[in-house]
Coordinates of C-alpha atoms (C1' of nucleotides) in Angstrom, one line a residue:
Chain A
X24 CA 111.4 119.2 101.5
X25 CA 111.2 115.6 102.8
X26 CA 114.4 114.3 101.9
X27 CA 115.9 114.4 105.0
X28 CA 119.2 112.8 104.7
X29 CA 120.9 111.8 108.2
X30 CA 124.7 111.5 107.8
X31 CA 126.2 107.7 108.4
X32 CA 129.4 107.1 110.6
X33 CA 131.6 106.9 107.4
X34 CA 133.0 103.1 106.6
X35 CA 131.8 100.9 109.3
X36 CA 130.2 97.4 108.4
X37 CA 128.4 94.4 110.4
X38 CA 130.5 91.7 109.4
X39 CA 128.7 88.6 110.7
X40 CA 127.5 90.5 113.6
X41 CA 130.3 92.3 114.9
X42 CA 131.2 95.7 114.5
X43 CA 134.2 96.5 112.7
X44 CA 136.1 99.2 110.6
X45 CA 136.0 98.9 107.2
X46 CA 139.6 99.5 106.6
X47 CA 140.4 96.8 108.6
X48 CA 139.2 93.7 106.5
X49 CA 139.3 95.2 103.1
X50 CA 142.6 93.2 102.0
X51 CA 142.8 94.6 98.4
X52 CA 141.7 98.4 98.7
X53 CA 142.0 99.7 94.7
X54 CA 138.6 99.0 94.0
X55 CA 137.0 97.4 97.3
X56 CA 136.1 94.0 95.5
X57 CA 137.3 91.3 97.7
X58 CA 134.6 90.7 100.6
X59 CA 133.2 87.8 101.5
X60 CA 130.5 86.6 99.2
X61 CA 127.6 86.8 99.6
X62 CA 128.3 88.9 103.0
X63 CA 127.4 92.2 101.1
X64 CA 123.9 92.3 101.0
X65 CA 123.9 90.9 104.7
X66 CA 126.0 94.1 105.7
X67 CA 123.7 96.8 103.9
X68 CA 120.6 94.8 105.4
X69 CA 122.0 94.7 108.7
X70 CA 123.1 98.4 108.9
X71 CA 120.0 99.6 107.7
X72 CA 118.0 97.6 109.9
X73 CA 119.8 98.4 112.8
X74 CA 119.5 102.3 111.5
X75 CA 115.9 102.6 111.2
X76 CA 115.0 100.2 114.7
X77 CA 117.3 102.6 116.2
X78 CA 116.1 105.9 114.9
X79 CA 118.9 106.7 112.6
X80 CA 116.9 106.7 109.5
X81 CA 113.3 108.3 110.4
X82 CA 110.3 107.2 109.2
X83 CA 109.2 108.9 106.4
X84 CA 112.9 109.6 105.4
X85 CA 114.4 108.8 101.9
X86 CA 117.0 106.1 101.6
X87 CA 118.8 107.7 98.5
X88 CA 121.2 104.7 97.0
X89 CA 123.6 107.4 95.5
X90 CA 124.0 108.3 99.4
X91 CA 124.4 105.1 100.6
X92 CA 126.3 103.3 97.9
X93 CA 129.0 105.7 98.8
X94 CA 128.9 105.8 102.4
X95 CA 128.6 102.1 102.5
X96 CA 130.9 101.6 99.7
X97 CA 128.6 99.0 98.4
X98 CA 127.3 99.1 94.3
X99 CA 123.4 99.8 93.6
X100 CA 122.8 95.8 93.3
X101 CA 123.4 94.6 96.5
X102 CA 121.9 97.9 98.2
X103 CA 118.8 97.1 96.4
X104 CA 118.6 93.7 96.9
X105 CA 118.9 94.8 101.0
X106 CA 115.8 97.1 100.4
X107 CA 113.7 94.5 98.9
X108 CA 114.9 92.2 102.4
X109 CA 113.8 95.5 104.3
X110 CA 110.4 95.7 102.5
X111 CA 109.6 92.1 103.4
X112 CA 110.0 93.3 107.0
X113 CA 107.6 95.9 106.4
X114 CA 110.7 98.0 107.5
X115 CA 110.8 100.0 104.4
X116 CA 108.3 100.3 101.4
X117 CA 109.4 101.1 98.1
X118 CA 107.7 104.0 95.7
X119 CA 108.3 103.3 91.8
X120 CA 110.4 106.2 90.9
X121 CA 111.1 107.2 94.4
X122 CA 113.1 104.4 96.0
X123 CA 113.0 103.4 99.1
X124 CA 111.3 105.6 102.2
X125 CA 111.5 104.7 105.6
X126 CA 108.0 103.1 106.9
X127 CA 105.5 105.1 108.4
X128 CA 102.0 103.4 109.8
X129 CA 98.9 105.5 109.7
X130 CA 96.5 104.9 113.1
X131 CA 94.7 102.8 110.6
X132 CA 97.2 100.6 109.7
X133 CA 98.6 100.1 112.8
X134 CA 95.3 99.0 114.6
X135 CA 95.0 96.4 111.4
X136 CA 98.4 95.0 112.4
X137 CA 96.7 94.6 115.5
X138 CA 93.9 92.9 114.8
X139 CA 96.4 90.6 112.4
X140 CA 98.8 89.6 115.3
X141 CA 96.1 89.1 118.2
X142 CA 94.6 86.3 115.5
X143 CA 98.4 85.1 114.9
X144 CA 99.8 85.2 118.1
X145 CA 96.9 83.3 119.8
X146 CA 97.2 80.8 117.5
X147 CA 101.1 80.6 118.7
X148 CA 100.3 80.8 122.2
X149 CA 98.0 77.6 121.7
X150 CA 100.4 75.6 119.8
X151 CA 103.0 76.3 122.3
X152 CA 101.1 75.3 125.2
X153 CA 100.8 71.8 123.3
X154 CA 104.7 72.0 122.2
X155 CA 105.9 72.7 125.6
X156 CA 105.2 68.9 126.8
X157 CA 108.5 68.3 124.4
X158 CA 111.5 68.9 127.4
X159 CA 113.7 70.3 124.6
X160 CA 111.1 72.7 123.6
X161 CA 110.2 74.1 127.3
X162 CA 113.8 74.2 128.0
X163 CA 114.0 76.7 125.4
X164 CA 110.9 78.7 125.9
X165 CA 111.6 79.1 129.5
X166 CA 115.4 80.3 128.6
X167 CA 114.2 82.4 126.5
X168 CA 111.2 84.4 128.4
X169 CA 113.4 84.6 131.7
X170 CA 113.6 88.0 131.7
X171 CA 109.8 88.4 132.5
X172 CA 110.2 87.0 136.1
X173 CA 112.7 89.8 136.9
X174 CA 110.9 91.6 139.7
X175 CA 113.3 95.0 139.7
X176 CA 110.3 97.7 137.9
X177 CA 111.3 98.7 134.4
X178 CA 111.7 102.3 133.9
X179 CA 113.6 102.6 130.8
X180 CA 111.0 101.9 128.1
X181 CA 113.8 101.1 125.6
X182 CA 114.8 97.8 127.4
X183 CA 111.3 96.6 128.2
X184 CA 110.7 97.2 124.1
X185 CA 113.3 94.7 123.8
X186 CA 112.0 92.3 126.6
X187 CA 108.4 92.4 125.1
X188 CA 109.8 91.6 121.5
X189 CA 112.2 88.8 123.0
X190 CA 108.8 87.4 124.7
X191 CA 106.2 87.6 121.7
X192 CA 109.1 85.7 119.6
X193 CA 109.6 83.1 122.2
X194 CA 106.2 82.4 122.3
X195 CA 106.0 82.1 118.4
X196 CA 109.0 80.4 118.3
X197 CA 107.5 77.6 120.9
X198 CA 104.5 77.3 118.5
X199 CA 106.7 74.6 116.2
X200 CA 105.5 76.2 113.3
X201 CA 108.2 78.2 111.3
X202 CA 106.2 80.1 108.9
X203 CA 104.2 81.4 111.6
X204 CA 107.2 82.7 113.6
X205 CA 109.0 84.6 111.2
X206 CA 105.7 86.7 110.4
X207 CA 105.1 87.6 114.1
X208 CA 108.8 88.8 113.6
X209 CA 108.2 90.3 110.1
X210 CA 104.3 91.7 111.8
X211 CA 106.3 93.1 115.2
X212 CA 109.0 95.1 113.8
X213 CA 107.1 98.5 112.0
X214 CA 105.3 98.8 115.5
X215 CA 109.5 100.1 117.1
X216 CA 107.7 103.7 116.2
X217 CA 106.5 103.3 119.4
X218 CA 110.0 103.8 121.2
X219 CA 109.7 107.2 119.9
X220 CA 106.4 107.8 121.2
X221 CA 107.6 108.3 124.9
X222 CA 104.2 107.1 125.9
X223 CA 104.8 104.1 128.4
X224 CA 104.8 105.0 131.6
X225 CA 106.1 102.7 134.2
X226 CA 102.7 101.6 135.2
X227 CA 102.3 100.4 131.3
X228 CA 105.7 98.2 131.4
X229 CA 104.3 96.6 134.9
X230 CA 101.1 95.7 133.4
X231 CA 102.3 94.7 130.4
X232 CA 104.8 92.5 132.3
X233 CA 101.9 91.1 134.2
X234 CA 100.0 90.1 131.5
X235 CA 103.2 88.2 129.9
X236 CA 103.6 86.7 133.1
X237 CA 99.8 85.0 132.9
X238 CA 100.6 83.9 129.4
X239 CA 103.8 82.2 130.3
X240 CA 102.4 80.5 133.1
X241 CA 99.2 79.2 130.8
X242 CA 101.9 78.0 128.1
X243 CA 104.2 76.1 130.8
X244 CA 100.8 74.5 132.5
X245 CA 99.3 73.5 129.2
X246 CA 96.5 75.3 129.2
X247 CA 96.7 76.0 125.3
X248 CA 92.5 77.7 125.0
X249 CA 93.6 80.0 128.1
X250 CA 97.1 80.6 126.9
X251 CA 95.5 82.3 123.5
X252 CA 92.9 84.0 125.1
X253 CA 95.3 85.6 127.6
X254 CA 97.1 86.6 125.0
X255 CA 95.0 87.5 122.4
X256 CA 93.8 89.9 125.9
X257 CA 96.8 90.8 126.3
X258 CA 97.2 92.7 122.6
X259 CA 93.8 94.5 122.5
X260 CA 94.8 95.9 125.4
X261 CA 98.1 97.0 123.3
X262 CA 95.9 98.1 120.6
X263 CA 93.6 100.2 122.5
X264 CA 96.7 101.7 124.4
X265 CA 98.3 102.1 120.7
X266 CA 94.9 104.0 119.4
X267 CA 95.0 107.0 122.5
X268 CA 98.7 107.7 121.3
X269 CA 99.2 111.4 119.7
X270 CA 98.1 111.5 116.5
X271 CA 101.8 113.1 115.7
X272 CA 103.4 109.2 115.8
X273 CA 101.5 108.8 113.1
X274 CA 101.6 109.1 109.2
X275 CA 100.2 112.4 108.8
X276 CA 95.9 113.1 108.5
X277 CA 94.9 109.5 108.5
X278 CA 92.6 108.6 111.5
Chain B
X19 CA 120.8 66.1 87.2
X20 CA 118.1 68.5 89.3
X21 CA 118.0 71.2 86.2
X22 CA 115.5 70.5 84.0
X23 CA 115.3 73.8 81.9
X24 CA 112.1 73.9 80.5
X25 CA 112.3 76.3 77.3
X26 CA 110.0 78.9 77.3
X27 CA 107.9 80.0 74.2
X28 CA 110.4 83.2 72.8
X29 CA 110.3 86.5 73.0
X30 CA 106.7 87.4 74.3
X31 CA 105.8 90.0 76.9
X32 CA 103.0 90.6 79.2
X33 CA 102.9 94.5 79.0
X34 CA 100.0 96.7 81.0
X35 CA 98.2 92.8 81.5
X36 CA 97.9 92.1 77.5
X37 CA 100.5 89.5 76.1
X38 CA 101.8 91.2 73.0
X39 CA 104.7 90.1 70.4
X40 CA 108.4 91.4 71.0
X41 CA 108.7 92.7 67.9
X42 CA 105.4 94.9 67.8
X43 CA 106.8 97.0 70.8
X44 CA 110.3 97.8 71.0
X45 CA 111.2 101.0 68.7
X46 CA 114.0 99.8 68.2
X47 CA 115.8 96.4 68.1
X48 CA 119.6 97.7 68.5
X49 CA 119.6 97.1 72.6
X50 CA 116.2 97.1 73.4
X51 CA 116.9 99.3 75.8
X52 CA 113.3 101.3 75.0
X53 CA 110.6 100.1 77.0
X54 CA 108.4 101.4 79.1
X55 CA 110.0 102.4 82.4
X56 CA 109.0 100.5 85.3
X57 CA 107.8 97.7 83.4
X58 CA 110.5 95.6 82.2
X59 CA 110.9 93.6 86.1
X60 CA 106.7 93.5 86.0
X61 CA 107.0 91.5 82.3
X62 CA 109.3 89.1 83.9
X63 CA 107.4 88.9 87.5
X64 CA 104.2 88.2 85.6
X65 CA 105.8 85.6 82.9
X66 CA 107.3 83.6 85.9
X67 CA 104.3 83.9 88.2
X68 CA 102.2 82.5 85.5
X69 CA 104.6 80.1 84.1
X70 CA 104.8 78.4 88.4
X71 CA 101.3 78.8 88.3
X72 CA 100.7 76.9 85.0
X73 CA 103.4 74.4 85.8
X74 CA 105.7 75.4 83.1
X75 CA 107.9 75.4 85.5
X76 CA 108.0 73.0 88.1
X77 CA 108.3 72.9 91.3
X78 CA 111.9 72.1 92.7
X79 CA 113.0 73.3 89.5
X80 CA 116.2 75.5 89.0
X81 CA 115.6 78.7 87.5
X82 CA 118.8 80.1 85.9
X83 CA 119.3 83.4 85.5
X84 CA 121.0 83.1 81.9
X85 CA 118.6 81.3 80.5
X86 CA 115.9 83.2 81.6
X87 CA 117.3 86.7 80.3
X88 CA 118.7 85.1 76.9
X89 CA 114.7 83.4 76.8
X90 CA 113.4 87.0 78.0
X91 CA 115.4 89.4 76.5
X92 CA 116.1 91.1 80.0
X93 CA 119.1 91.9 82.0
X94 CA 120.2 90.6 85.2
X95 CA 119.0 93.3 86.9
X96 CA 115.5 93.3 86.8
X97 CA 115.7 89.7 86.2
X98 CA 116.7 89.6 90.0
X99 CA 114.2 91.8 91.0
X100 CA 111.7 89.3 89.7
X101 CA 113.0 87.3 91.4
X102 CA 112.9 88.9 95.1
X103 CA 109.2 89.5 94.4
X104 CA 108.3 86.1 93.8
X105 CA 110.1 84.8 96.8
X106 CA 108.4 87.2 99.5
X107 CA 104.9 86.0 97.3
X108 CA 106.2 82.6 98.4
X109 CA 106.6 81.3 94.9
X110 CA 110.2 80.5 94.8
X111 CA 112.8 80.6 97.0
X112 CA 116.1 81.7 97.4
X113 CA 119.4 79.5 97.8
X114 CA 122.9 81.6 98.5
X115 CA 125.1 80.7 95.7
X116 CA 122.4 78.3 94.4
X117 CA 119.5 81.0 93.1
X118 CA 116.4 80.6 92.6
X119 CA 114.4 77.4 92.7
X120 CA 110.5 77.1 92.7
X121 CA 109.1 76.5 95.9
X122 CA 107.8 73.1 97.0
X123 CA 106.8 72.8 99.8
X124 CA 106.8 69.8 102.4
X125 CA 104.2 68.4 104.4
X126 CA 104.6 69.6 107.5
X127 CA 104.8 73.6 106.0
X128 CA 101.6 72.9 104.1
X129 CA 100.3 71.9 107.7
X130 CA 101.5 75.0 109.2
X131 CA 100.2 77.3 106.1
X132 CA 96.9 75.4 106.6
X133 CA 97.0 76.8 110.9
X134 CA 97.9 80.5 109.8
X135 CA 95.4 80.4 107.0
X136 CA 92.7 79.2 109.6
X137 CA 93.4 82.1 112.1
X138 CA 93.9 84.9 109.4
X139 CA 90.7 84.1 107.2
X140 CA 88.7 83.4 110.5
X141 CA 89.5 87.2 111.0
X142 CA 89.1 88.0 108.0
X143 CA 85.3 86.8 107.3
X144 CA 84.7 88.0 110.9
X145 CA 85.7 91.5 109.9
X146 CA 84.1 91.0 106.2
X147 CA 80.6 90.4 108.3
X148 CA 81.0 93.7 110.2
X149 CA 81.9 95.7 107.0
X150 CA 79.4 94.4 104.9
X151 CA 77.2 96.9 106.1
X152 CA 78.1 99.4 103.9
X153 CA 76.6 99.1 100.7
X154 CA 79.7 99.9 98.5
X155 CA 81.6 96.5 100.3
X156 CA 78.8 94.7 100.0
X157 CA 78.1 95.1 96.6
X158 CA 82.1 94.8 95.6
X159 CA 81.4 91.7 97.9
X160 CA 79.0 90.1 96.2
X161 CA 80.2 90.9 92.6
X162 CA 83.1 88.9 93.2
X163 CA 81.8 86.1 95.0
X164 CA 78.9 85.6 92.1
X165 CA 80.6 82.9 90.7
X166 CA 79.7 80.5 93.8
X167 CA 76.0 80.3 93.3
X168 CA 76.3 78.8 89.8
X169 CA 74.9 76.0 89.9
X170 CA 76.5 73.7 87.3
X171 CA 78.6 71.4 89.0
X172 CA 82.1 71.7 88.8
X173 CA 84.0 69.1 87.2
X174 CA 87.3 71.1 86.0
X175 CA 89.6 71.4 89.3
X176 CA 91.8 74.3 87.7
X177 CA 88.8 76.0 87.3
X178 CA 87.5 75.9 90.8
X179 CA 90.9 76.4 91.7
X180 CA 90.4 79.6 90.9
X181 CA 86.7 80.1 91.8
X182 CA 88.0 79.1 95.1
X183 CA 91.1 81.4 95.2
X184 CA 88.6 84.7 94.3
X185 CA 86.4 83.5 97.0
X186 CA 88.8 83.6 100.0
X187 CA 90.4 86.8 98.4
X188 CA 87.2 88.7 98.2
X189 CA 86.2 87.4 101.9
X190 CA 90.0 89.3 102.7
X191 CA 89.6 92.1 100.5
X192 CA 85.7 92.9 102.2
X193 CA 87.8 92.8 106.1
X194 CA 88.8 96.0 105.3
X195 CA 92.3 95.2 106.3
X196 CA 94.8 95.7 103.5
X197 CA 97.4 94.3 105.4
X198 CA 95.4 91.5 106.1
X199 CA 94.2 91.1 102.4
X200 CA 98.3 91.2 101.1
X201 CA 98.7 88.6 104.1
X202 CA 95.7 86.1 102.5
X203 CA 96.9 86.5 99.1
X204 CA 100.9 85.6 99.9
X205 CA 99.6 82.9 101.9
X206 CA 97.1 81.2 99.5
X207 CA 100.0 81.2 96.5
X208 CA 102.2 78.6 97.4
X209 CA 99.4 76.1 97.8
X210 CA 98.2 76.0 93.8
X211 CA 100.8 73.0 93.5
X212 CA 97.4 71.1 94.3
X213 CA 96.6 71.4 90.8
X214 CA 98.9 69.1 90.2
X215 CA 98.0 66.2 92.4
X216 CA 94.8 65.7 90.7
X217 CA 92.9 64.3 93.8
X218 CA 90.2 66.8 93.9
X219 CA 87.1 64.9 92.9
X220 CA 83.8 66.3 91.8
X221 CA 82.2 65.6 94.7
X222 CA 85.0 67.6 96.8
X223 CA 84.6 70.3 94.7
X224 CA 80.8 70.2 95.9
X225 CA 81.1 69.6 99.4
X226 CA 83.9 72.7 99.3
X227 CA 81.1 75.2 97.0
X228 CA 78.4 74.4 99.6
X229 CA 80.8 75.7 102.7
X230 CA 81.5 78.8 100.6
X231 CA 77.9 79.1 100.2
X232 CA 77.7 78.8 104.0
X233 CA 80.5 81.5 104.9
X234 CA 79.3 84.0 102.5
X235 CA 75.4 83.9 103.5
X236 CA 77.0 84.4 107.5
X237 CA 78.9 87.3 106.5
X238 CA 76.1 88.8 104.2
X239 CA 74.0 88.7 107.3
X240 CA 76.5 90.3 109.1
X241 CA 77.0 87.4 111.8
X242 CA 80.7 87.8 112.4
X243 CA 81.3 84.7 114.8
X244 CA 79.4 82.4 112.5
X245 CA 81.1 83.3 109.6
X246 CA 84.6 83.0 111.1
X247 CA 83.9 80.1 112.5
X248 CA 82.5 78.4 109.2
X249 CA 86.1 80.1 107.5
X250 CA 87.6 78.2 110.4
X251 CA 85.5 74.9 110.2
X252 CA 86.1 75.0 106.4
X253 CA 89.7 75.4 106.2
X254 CA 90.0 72.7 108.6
X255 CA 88.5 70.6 106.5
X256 CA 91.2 71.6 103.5
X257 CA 93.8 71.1 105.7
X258 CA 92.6 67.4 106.6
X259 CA 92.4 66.9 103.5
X260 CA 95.8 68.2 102.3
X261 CA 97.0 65.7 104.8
X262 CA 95.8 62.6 103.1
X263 CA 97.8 63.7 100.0
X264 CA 99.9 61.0 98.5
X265 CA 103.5 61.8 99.7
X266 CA 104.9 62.6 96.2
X267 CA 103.2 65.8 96.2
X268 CA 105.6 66.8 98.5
X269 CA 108.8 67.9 99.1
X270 CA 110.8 64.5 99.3
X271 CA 111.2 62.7 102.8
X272 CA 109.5 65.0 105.2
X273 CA 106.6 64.0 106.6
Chain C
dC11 C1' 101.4 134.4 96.8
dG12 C1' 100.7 131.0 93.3
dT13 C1' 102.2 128.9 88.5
dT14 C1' 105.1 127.5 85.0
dC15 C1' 109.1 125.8 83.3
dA16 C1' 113.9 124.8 83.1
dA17 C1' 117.8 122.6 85.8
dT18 C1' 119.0 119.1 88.8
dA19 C1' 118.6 114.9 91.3
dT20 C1' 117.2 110.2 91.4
dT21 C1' 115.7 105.9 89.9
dG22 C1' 115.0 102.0 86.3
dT23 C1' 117.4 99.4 83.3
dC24 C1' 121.1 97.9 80.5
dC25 C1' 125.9 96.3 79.7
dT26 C1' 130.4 94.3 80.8
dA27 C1' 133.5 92.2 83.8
dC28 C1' 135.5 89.2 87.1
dA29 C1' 136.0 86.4 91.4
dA30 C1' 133.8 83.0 94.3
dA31 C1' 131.0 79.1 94.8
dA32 C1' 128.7 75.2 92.9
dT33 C1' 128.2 71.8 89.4
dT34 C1' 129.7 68.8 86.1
dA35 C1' 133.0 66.1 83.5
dG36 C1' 136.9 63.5 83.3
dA37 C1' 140.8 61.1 84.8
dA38 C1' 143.0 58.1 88.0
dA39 C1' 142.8 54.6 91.3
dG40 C1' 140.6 50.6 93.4
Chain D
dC14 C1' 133.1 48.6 86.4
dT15 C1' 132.7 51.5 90.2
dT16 C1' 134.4 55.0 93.1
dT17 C1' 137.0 59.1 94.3
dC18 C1' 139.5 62.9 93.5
dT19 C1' 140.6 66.8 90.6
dA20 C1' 140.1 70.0 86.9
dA21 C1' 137.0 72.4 83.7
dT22 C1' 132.8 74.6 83.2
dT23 C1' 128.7 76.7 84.7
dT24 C1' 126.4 79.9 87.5
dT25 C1' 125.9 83.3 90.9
dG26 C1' 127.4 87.7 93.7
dT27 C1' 129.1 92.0 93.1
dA28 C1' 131.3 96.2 91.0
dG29 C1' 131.1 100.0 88.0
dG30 C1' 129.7 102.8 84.2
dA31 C1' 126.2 104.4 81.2
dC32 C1' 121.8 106.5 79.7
dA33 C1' 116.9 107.6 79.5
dA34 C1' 112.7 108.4 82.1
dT35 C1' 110.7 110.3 85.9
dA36 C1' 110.6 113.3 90.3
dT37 C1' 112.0 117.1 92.6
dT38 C1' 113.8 121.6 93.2
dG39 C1' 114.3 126.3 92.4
dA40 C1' 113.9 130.4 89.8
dA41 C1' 111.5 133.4 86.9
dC42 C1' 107.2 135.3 86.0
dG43 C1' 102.5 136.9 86.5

DNA sequence: CGTTCAATATTGTCCTACAAAATTAGAAAG
DNA sequence: CTTTCTAATTTTGTAGGACAATATTGAACG
């Protein structure tokens, strides 16, 4: 009694980012085989992502292929190929025999990816603080992190989730160092549970937003030892904040 | 001219961790579609992991997917699957309409592996120093670090290659952190291509056993700071080192 | 209410096929 | 002889069908 199988809008696709019907670009439609190559994978990937940060697929759920090779109209290569992409993410973990099940942290596990991103994104915030004395570099960071200075309160966690991810990538991005960036990506997204958690109250996102604002202001001075401490601050806070959640967000009886 | 397709040694498996001869397992030769489930994609992870490891195949190299399951007696499939693994392990990577090549990497990523390494294991022996209190990590601890208090001096580098590659892993393993532990192993992978400079001197090979003394006699007295910093201040050290590689050991140009 | 076992659902693997992209070889031009 | 363009070959991306092994479900039974 876990397989919970949400229904998909029928026959819709990403293609390169934009939204579109499926009947629309399929030029040959007796067997479905002219798409762009190479594009199919990138579709399932992108729909599935997009499903599971958005709570259409819930953690815990079953990603059945027979399910989604026909409402995707995809074969069982290409879908699989998108799980392995999802399991890299830590977006999805795969069960020999089972498939594919929507990730779910345990308290444990989650306060580990915290203790792993406060070591990694300190690092970033001190190799950005030494990067930012490249113009092109700064120009960039400080495009990207704008949001932060906005002085309207945020109310709607949703947004703010999105602000907070735009700003712990900015900062990794700033750091120079590739590798290191895509695994604050790959270490930020199984912590979206969180959007379901309707924990963060407004006084949260203000502090939160504080303590971004501290770490921006480190990186754009140059201060690279105080940039990492602020923000290696800055995420034990998150983590304790992240342990007094209900244990219900949770994978179930781990503590 | 960039394909250099090594032959590979026919029709032997790795199955359950023992190498055994084609012949002797498969019931029957019509298909051999008869082997144990779940195993098939772990035969042709494990060959290609070793054969990268070993150098049988080089780095840069081309692997094609014909040739491997004609060599390998596999399909596509699972062939593919392999394949996936090894890339999120860091072992090859993934072209579009190119496939799979092994993964060399240049000097400026080894740089950057070198920066995460030395935040991550820092952690990691910090955490290893708190744990070590219980007796069940501590002896798993120092059963698999054992092999550093030999005292012969080491004068084979692939060996202490791998003395040195069960030393960080145990330090990881002993955090308590799972996530961290998967994290160390991924990241310590694509670095074995030092095996093939052949710049590690005896006396390196000292100077690095004495500074896995140090680390481990930190976290087996349970001081936490002293040990990650020593991690740190050792790992350093590699990375300097790695630096002062000739330039051929890397990927062509970059610098 | 709990167990056992058959029916069903689902995954792991194989095969074949074909179009798209990349690579190589060969021909033509300089 | 070298270079460049074109055509043939190779190789990958994807579809679709097939079957056995394993998981899951549901029903019968105690």
């Amino acid at each position: 009694m876990n397989g919970i199988r949400l229904s998909i809008q029928p026959r819709k696709w990403y293609l390169n980012g934009m939204l579109q019907d499926a009947a629309l670009d399929s030029p040959d439609e007796r067997n479905g085989s002219a798409r762009a190559r190479g594009s199919t994978v990138e579709h399932v990937f992108l729909h599935l992502k997009d499903g599971i940060l958005c709570g259409r697929y819930a953690p815990g759920q079953r990603l059945i292929e027979a399910d989604l090779t026909r409402d995707l109209g995809v074969s069982r290569g290409p879908l699989r190929e998108a799980f392995r992409r999802l399991s890299a993410e830590g977006l999805v973990e795969s069960v020999p025999n089972k498939g594919a099940i929507v990730r779910r942290l345990s308290a444990r596990q989650t306060q580990d990816l915290f203790d792993i991103r406060t070591a990694l994104e300190g690092l970033a915030a001190r190799l950005a603080a030494q990067k930012v004395a490249d113009p092109q570099v700064r120009a960039e960071f400080e495009r990207a992190i704008a949001p932060i200075w906005i002085e309207e309160p945020r109310d709607v966690a949703v947004t703010y989730l999105d602000e907070n991810r735009i700003f712990h990538q900015a900062v990794a991005d700033a750091s120079g160092n590739e590798q290191l960036s895509s695994l604050v990506r790959q270490l930020q997204l199984p912590l979206i549970m969180f959007q379901l958690s309707g924990a963060l109250t407004s006084e949260t996102l203000r502090l939160s937003n504080q303590e971004h604002r501290a770490v921006a202001r480190a990186i754009l001075e140059g201060e690279g030892e105080r940039a990492g401490a602020l923000m290696q601050a800055h995420l034990d806070r998150a983590r304790r904040f992240a342990d007094n959640l209900p244990r219900g967000v949770f994978r179930d009886g781990e503590r």
